[in-house]
PDB file of C-alpha atoms and ligand atoms in Angstrom:
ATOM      1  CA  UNK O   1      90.766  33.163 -30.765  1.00  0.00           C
ATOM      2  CA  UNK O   2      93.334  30.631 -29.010  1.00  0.00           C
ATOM      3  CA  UNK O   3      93.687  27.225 -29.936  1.00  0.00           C
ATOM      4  CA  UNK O   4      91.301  25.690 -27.547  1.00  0.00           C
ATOM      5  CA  UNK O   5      88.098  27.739 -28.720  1.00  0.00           C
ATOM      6  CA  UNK O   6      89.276  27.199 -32.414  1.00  0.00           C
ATOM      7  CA  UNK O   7      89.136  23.561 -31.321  1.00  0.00           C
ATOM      8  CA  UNK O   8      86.207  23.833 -29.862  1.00  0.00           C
ATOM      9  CA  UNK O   9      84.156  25.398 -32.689  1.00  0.00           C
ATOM     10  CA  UNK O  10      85.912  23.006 -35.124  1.00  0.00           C
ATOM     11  CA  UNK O  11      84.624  19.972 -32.773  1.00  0.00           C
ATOM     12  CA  UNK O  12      81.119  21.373 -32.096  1.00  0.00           C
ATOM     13  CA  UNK O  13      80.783  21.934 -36.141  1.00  0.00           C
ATOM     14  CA  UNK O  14      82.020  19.081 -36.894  1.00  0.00           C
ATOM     15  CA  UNK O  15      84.895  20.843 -39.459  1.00  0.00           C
ATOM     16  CA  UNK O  16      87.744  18.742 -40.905  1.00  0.00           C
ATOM     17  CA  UNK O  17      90.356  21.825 -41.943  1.00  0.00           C
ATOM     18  CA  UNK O  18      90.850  21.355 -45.527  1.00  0.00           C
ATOM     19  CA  UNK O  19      94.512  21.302 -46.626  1.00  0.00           C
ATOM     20  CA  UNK O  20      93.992  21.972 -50.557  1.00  0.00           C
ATOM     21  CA  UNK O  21      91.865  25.489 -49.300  1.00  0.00           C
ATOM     22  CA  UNK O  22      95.048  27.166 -47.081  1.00  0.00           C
ATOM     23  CA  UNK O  23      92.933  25.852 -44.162  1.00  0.00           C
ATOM     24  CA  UNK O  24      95.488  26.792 -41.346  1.00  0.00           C
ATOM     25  CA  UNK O  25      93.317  28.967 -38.552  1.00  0.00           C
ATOM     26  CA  UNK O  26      95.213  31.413 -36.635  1.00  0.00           C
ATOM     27  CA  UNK O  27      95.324  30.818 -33.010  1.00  0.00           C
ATOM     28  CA  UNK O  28      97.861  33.027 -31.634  1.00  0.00           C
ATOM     29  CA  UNK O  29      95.336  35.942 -30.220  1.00  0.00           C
ATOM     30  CA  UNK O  30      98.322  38.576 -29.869  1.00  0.00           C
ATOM     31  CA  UNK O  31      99.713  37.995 -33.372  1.00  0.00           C
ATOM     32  CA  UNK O  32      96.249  38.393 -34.317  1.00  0.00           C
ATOM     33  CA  UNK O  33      96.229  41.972 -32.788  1.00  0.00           C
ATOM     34  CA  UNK O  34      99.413  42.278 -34.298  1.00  0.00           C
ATOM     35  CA  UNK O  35      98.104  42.031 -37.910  1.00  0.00           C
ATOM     36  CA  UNK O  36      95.009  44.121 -37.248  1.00  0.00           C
ATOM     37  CA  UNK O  37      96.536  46.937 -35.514  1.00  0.00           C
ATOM     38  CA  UNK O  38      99.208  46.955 -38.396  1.00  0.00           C
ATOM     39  CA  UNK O  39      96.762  47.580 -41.067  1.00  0.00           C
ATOM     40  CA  UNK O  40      95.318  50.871 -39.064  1.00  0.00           C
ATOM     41  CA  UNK O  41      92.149  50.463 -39.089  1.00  0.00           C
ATOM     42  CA  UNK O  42      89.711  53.247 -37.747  1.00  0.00           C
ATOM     43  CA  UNK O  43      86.173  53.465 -36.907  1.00  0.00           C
ATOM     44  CA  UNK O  44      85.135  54.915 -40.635  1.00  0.00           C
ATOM     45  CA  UNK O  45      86.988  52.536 -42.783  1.00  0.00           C
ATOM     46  CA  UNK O  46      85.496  49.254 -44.476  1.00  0.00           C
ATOM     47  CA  UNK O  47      87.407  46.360 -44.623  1.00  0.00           C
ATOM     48  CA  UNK O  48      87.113  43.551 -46.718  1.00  0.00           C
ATOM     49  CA  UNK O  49      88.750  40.525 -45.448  1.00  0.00           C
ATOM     50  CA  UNK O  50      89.554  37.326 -47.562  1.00  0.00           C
ATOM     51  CA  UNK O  51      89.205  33.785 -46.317  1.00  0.00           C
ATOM     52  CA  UNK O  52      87.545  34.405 -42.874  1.00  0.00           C
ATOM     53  CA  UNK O  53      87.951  31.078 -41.539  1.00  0.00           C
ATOM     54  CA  UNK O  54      86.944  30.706 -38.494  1.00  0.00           C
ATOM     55  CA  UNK O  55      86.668  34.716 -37.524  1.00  0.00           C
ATOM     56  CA  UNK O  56      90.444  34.687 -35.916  1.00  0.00           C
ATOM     57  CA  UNK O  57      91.227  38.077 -37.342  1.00  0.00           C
ATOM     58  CA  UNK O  58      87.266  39.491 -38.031  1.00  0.00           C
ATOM     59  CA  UNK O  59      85.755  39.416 -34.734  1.00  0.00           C
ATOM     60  CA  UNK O  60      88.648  41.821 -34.025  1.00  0.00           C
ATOM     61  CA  UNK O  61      88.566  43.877 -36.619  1.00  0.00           C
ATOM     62  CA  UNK O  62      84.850  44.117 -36.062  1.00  0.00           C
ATOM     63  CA  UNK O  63      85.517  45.913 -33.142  1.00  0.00           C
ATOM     64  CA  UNK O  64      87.678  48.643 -34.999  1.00  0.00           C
ATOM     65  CA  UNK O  65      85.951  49.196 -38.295  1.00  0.00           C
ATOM     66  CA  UNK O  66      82.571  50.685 -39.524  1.00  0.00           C
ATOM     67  CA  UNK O  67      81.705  47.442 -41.851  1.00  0.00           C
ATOM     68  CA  UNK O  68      83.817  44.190 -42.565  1.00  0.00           C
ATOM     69  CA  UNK O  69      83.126  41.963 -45.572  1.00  0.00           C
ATOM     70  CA  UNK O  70      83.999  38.591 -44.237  1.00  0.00           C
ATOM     71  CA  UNK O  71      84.563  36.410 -47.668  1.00  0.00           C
ATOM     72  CA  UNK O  72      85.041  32.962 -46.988  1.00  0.00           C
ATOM     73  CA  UNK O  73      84.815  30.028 -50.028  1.00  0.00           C
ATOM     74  CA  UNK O  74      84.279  27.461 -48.073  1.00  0.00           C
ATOM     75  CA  UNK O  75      80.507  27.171 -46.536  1.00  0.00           C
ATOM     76  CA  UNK O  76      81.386  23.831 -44.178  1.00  0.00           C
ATOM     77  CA  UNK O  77      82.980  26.577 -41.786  1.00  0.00           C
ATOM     78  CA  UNK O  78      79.800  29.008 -41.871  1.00  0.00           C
ATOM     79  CA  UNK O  79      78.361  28.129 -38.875  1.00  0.00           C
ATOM     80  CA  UNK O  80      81.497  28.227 -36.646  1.00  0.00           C
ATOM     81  CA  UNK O  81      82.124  31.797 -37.989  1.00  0.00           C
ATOM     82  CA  UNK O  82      78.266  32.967 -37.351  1.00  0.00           C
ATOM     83  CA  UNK O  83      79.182  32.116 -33.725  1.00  0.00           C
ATOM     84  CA  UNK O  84      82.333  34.003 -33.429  1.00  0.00           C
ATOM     85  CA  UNK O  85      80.489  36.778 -34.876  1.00  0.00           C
ATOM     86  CA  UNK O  86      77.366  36.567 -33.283  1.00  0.00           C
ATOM     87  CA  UNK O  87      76.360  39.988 -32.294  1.00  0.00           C
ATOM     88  CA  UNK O  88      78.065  41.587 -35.022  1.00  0.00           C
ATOM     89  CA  UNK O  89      76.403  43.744 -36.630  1.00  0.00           C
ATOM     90  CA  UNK O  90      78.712  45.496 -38.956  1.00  0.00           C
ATOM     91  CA  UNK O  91      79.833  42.495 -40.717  1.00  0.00           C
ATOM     92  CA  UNK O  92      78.670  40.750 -43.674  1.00  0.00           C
ATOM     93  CA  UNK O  93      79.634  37.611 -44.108  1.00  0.00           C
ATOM     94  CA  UNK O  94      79.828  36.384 -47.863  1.00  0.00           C
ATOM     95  CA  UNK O  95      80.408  33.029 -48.629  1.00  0.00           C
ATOM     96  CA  UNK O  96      82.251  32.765 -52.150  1.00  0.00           C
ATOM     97  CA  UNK O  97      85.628  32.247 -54.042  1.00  0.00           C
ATOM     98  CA  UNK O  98      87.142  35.442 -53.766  1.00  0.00           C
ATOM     99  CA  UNK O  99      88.685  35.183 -57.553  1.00  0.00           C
ATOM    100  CA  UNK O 100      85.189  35.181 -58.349  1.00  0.00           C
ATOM    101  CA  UNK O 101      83.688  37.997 -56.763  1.00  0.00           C
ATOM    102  CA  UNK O 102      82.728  41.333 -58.057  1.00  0.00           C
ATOM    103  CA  UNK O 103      84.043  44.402 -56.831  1.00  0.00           C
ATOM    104  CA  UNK O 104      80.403  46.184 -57.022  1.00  0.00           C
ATOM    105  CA  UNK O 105      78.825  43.367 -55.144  1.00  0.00           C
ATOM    106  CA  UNK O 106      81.105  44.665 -51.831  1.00  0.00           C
ATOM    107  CA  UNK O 107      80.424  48.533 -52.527  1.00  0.00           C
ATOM    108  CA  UNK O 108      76.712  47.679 -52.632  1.00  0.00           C
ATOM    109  CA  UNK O 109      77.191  46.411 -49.194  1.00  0.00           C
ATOM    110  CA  UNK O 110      79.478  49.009 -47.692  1.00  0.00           C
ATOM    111  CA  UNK O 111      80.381  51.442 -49.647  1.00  0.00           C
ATOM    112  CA  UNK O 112      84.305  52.179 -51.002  1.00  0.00           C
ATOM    113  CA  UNK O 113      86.890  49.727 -49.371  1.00  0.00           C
ATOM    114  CA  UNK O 114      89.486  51.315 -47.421  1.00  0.00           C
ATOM    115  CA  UNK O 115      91.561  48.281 -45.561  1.00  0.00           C
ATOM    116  CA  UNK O 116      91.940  44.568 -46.871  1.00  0.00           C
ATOM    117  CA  UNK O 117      93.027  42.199 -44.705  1.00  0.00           C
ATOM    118  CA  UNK O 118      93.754  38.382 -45.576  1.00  0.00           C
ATOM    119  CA  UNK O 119      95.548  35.581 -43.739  1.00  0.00           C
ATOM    120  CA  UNK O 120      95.732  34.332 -47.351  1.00  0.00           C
ATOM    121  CA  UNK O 121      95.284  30.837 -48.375  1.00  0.00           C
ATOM    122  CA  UNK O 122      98.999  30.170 -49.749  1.00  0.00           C
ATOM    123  CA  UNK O 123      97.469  28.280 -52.503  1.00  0.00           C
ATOM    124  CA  UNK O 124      95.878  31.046 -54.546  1.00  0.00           C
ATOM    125  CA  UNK O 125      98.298  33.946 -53.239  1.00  0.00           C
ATOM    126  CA  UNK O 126      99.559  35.110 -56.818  1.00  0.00           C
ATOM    127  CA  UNK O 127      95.792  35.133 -58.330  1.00  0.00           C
ATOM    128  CA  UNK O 128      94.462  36.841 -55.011  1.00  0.00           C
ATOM    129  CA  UNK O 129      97.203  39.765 -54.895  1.00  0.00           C
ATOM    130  CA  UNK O 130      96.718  40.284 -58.357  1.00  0.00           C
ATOM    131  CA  UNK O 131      93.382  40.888 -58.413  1.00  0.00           C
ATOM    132  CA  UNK O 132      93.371  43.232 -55.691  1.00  0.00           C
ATOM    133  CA  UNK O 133      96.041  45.147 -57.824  1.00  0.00           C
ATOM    134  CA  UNK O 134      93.766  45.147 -60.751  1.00  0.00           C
ATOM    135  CA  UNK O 135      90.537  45.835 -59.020  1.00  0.00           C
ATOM    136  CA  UNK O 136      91.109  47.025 -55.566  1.00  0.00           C
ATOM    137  CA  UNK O 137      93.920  49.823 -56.495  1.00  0.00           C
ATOM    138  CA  UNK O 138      92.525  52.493 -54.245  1.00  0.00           C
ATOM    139  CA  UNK O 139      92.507  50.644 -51.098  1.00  0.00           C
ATOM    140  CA  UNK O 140      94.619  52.831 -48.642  1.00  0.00           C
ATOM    141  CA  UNK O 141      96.303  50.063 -46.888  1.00  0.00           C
ATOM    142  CA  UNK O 142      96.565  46.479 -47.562  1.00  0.00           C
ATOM    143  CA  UNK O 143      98.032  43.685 -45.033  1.00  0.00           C
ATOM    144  CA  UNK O 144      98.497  40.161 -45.744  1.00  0.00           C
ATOM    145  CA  UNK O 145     100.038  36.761 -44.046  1.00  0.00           C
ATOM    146  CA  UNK O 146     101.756  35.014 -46.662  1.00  0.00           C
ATOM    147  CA  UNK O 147     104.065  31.820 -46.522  1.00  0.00           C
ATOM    148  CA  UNK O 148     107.556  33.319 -46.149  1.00  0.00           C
ATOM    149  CA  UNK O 149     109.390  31.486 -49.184  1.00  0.00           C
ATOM    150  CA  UNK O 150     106.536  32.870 -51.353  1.00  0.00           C
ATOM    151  CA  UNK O 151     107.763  36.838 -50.132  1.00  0.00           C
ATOM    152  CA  UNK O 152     110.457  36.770 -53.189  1.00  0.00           C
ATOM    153  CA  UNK O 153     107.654  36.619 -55.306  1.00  0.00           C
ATOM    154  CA  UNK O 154     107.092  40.172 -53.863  1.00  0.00           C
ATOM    155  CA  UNK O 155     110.007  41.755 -52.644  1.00  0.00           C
ATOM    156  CA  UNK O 156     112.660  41.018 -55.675  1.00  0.00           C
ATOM    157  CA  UNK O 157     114.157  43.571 -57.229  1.00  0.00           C
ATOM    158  CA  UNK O 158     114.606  43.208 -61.205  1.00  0.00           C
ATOM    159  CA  UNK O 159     117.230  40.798 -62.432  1.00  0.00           C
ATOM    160  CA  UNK O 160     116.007  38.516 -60.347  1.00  0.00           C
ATOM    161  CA  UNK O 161     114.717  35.109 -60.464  1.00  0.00           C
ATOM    162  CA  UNK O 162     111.631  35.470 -58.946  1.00  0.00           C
ATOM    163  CA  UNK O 163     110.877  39.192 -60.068  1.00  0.00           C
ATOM    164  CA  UNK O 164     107.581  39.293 -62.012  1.00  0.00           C
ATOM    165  CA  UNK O 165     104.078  40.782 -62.502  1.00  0.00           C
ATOM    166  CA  UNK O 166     103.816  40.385 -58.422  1.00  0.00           C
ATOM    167  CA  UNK O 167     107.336  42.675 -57.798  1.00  0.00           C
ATOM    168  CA  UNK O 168     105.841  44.813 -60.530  1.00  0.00           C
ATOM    169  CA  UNK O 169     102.478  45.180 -59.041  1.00  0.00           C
ATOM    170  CA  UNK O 170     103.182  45.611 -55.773  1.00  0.00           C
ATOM    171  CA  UNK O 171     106.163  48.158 -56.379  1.00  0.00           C
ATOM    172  CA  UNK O 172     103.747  50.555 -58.364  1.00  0.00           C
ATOM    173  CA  UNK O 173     100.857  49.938 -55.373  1.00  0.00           C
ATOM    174  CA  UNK O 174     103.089  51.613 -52.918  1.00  0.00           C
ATOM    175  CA  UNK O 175     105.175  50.699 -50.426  1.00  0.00           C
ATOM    176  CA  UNK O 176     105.839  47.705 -49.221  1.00  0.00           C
ATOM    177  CA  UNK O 177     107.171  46.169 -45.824  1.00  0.00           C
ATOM    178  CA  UNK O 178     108.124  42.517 -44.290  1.00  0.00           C
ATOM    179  CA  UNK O 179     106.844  43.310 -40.769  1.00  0.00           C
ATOM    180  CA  UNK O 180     107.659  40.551 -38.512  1.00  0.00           C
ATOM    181  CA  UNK O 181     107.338  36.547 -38.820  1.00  0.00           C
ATOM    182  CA  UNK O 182     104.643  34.120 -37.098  1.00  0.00           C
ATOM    183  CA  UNK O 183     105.869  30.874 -36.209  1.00  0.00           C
ATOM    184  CA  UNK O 184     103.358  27.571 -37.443  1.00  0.00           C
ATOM    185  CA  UNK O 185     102.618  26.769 -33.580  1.00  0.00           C
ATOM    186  CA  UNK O 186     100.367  29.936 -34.235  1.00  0.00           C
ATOM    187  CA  UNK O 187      97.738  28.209 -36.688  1.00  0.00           C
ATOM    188  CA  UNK O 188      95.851  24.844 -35.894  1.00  0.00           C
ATOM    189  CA  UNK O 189      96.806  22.898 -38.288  1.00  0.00           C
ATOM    190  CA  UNK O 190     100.203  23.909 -38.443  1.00  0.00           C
ATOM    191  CA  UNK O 191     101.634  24.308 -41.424  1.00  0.00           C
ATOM    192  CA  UNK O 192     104.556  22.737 -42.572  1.00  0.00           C
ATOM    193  CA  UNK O 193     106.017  26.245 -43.041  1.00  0.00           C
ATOM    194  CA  UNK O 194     106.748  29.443 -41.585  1.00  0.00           C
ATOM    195  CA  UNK O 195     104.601  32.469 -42.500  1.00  0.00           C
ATOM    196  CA  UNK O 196     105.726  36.492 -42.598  1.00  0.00           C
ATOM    197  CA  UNK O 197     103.021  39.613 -41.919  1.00  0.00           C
ATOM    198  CA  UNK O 198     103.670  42.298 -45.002  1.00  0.00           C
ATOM    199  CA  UNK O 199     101.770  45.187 -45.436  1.00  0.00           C
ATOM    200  CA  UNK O 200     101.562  47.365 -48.960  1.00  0.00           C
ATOM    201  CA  UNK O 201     100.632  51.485 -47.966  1.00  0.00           C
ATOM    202  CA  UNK O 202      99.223  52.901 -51.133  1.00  0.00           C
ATOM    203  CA  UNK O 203     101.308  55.707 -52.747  1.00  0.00           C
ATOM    204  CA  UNK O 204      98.289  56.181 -55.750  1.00  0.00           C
ATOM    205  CA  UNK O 205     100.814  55.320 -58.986  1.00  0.00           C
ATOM    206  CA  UNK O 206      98.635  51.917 -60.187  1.00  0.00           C
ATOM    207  CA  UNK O 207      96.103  53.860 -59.594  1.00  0.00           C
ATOM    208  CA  UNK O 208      96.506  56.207 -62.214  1.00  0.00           C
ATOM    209  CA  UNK O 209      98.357  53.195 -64.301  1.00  0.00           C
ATOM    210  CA  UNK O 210      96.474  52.422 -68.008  1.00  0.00           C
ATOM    211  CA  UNK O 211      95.280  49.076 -67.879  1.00  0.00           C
ATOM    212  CA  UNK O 212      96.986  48.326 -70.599  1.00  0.00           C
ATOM    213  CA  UNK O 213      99.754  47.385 -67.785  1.00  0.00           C
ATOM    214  CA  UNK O 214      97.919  44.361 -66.921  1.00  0.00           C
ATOM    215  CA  UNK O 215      97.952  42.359 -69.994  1.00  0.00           C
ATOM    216  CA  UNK O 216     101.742  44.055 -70.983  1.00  0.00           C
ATOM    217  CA  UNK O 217     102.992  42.224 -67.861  1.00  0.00           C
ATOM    218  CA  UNK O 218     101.285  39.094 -68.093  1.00  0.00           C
ATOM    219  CA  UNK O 219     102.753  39.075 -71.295  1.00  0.00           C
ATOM    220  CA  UNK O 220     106.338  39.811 -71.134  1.00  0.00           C
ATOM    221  CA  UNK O 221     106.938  36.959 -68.666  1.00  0.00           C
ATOM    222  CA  UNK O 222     104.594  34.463 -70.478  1.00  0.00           C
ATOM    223  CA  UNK O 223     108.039  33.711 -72.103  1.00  0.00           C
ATOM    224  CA  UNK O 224     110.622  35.091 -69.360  1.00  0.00           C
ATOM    225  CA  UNK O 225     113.774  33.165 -71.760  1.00  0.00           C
ATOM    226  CA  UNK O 226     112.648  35.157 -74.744  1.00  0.00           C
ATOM    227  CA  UNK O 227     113.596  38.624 -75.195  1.00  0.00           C
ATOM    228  CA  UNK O 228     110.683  41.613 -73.962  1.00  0.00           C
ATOM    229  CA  UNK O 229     110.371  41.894 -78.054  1.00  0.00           C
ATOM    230  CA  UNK O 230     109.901  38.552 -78.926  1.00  0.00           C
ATOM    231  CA  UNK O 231     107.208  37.774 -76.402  1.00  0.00           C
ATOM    232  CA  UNK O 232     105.678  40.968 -76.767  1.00  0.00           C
ATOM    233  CA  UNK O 233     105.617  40.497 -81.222  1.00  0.00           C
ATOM    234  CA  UNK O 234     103.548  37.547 -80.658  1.00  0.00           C
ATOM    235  CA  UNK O 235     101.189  38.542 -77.244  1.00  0.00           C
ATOM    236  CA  UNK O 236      98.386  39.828 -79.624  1.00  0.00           C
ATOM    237  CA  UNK O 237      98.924  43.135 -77.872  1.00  0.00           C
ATOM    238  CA  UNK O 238     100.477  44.925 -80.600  1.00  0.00           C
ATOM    239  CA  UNK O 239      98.218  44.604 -84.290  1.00  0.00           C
ATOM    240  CA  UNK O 240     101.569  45.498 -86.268  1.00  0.00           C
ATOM    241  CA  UNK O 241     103.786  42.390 -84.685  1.00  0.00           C
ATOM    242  CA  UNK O 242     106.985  42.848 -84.593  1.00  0.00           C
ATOM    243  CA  UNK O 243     107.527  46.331 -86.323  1.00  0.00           C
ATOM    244  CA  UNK O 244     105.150  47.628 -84.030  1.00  0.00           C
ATOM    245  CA  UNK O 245     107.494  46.783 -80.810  1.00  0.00           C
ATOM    246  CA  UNK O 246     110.671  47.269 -81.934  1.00  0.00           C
ATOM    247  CA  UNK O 247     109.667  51.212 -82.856  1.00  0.00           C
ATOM    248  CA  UNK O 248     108.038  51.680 -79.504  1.00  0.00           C
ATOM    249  CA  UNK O 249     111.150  50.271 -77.867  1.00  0.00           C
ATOM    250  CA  UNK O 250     113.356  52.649 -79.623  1.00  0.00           C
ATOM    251  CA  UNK O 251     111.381  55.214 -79.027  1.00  0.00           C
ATOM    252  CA  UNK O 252     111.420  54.521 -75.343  1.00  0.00           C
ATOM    253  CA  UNK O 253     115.153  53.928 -75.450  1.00  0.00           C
ATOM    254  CA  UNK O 254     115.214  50.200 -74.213  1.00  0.00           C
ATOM    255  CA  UNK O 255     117.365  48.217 -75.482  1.00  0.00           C
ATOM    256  CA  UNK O 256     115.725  45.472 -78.180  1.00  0.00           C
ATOM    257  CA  UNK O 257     117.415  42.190 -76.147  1.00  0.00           C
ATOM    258  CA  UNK O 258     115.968  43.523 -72.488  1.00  0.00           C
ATOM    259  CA  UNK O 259     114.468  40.350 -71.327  1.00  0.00           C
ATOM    260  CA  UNK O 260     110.873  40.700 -68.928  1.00  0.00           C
ATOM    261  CA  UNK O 261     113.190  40.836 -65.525  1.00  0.00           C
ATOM    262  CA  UNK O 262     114.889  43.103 -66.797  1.00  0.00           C
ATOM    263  CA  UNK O 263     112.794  46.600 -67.031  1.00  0.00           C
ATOM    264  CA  UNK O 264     111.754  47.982 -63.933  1.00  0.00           C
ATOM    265  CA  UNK O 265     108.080  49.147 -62.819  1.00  0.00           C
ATOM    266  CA  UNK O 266     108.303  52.226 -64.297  1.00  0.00           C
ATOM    267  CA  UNK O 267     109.508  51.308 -67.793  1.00  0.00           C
ATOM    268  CA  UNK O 268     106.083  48.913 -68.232  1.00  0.00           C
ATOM    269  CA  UNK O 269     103.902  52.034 -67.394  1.00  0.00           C
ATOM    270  CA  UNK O 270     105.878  53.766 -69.850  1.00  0.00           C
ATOM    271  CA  UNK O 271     105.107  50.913 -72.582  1.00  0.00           C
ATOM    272  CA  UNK O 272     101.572  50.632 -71.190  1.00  0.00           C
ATOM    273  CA  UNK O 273     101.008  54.401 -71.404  1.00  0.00           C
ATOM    274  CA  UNK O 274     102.264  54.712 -75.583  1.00  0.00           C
ATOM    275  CA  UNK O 275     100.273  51.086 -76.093  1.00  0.00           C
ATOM    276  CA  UNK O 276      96.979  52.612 -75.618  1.00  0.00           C
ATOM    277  CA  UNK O 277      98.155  55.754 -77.939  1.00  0.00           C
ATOM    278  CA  UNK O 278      98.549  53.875 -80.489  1.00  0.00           C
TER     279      UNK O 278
HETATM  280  N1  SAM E   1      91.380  34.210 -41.508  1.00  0.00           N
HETATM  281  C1  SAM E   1      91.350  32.929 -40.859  1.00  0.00           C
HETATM  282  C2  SAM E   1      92.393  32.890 -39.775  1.00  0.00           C
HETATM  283  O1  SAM E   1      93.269  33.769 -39.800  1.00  0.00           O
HETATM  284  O2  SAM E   1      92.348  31.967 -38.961  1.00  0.00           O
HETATM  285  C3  SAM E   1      91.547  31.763 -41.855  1.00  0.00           C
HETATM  286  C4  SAM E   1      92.838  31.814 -42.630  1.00  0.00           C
HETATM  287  S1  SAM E   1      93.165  30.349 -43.580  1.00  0.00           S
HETATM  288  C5  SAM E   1      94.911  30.492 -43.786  1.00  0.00           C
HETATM  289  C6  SAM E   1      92.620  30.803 -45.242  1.00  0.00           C
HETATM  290  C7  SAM E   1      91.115  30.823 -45.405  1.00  0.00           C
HETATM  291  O3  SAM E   1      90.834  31.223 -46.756  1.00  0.00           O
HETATM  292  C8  SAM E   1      90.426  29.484 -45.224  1.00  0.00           C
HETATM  293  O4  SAM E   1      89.341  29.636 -44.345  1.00  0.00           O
HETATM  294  C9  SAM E   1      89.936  29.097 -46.624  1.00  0.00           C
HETATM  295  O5  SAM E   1      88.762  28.328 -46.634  1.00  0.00           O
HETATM  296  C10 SAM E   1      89.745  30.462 -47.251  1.00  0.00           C
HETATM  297  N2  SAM E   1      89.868  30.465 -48.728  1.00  0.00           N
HETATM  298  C11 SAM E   1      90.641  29.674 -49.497  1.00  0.00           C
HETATM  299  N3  SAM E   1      90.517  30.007 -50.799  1.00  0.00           N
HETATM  300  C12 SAM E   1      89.646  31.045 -50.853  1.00  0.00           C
HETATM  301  C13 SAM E   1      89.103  31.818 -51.922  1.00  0.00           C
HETATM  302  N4  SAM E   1      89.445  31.591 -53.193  1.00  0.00           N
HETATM  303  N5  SAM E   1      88.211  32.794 -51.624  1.00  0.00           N
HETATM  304  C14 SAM E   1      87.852  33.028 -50.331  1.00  0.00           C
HETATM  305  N6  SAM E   1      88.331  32.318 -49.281  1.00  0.00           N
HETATM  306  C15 SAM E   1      89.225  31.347 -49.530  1.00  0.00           C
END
């Protein structure tokens, strides 16, 4: 889709792009090839995409794939994406907050997901990643726009800043890559900043994860000044408090002042994995 036609539709449907919803519609056809082609999709694999907008990326991917699952929140833009994808018959266009939707609900329509595919709304990033990390853990491939001072969030290493639950999630999905940048003159509205293509290739370790890791993350950096046994005493994880934590980090050799940004990936499946022992 190039500008004009995503003008056009958002004329003819009388759309006003909503800031507060990531509303930023790709126009730039070749980067748009550029992000589908990079997720490697082939003619058996179901893709869910999140926040269709307009259709910029799923009319293409249409082409490629067995079945899309188009979600899109916002149903003012329904109409304009009907007519991009008129004549599609392999995609199913679902018209709800992604955060809210159940993983079943998209099986029932095409079966196991194998590609997902978001021009994400920068808004909801965090929530959206890490529910595909929770839920979606045996998608093959996974390839996402994001707003490039967000990609820290992702690619830090610990003792950083901005590691967290999204370094540690990501890390144990698989590999991850930065593959090239997309300047704003290739979304209408621009945004106000630049965005970066980055693509996760599953490598099946979250997978087999306990999900015990979730909540163990969530709640070593609810408190990232306090030390990994102080947050963890009082996260409600561990019935026996303090005790409790302190014996399972000796036994796991890690030191009793490690702060959250501190352990890698690893060391929290190790936690996770004596957690639901005990
Ligand atoms: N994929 C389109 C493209 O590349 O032009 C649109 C991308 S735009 C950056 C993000 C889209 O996500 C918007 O259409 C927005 O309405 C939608 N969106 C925002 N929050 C959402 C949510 N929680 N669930 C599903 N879609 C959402």
């Amino acid at each position: 889709m190039d500008k004009k036609r995503c003008i056009e539709l958002i004329k003819k449907h009388i759309i006003l792009p909503t800031h507060s919803l990531g509303q930023n519609f790709l126009v730039d056809e070749e980067a748009a090839r550029d992000i589908v082609q990079a997720a490697g999709i082939t003619s058996n694999d179901a893709v869910l995409e999140i926040g269709s907008g307009l259709g910029a990326l799923t009319e293409i991917m249409a082409e490629q794939a067995r079945f899309v699952n188009a979600v899109e929140i916002d149903n003012h833009l329904l109409d304009a994406l009907r007519e991009t994808l008129l004549d599609r018959q392999n995609v199913k266009i679902i018209c709800q907050d992604f955060l809210k939707l159940s993983k079943k609900s998209i099986f029932d329509a095409s079966g196991k997901t194998d590609i997902v595919v978001s021009n994400l709304p920068y808004y909801v990033m965090t929530p959206i990643m890490m529910k595909l990390f929770r839920e979606w853990d045996d998608v093959r491939t996974m390839v996402f726009t994001v707003e490039a001072a967000a990609c820290d969030r992702v690619f830090s290493n610990p003792g950083s800043k901005h590691y967290g639950p999204l370094s540690i999630m990501s890390s144990l999905f698989g590999t991850k890559e930065i593959l090239f940048e997309l300047d704003s003159k290739s979304f209408h509205p621009a945004p106000h900043t630049q965005s970066v293509v980055i693509r996760f290739t599953n490598s099946c370790v979250l997978q087999s994860a306990p999900s015990a890791l979730f909540p163990l993350v969530n709640a070593a950096f609810s408190q990232r000044r306090k030390t990994l046994l102080n947050s963890l005493s009082t996260s409600g994880l561990f019935p026996d408090g303090k005790k409790q934590v302190e014996e399972l980090l000796e036994q796991l050799q890690i030191d009793r002042n490690t702060r959250a940004e501190q352990l890698i990936p690893d060391e929290y499946v190790r936690i996770a994995r004596e957690l639901i022992q005990k």
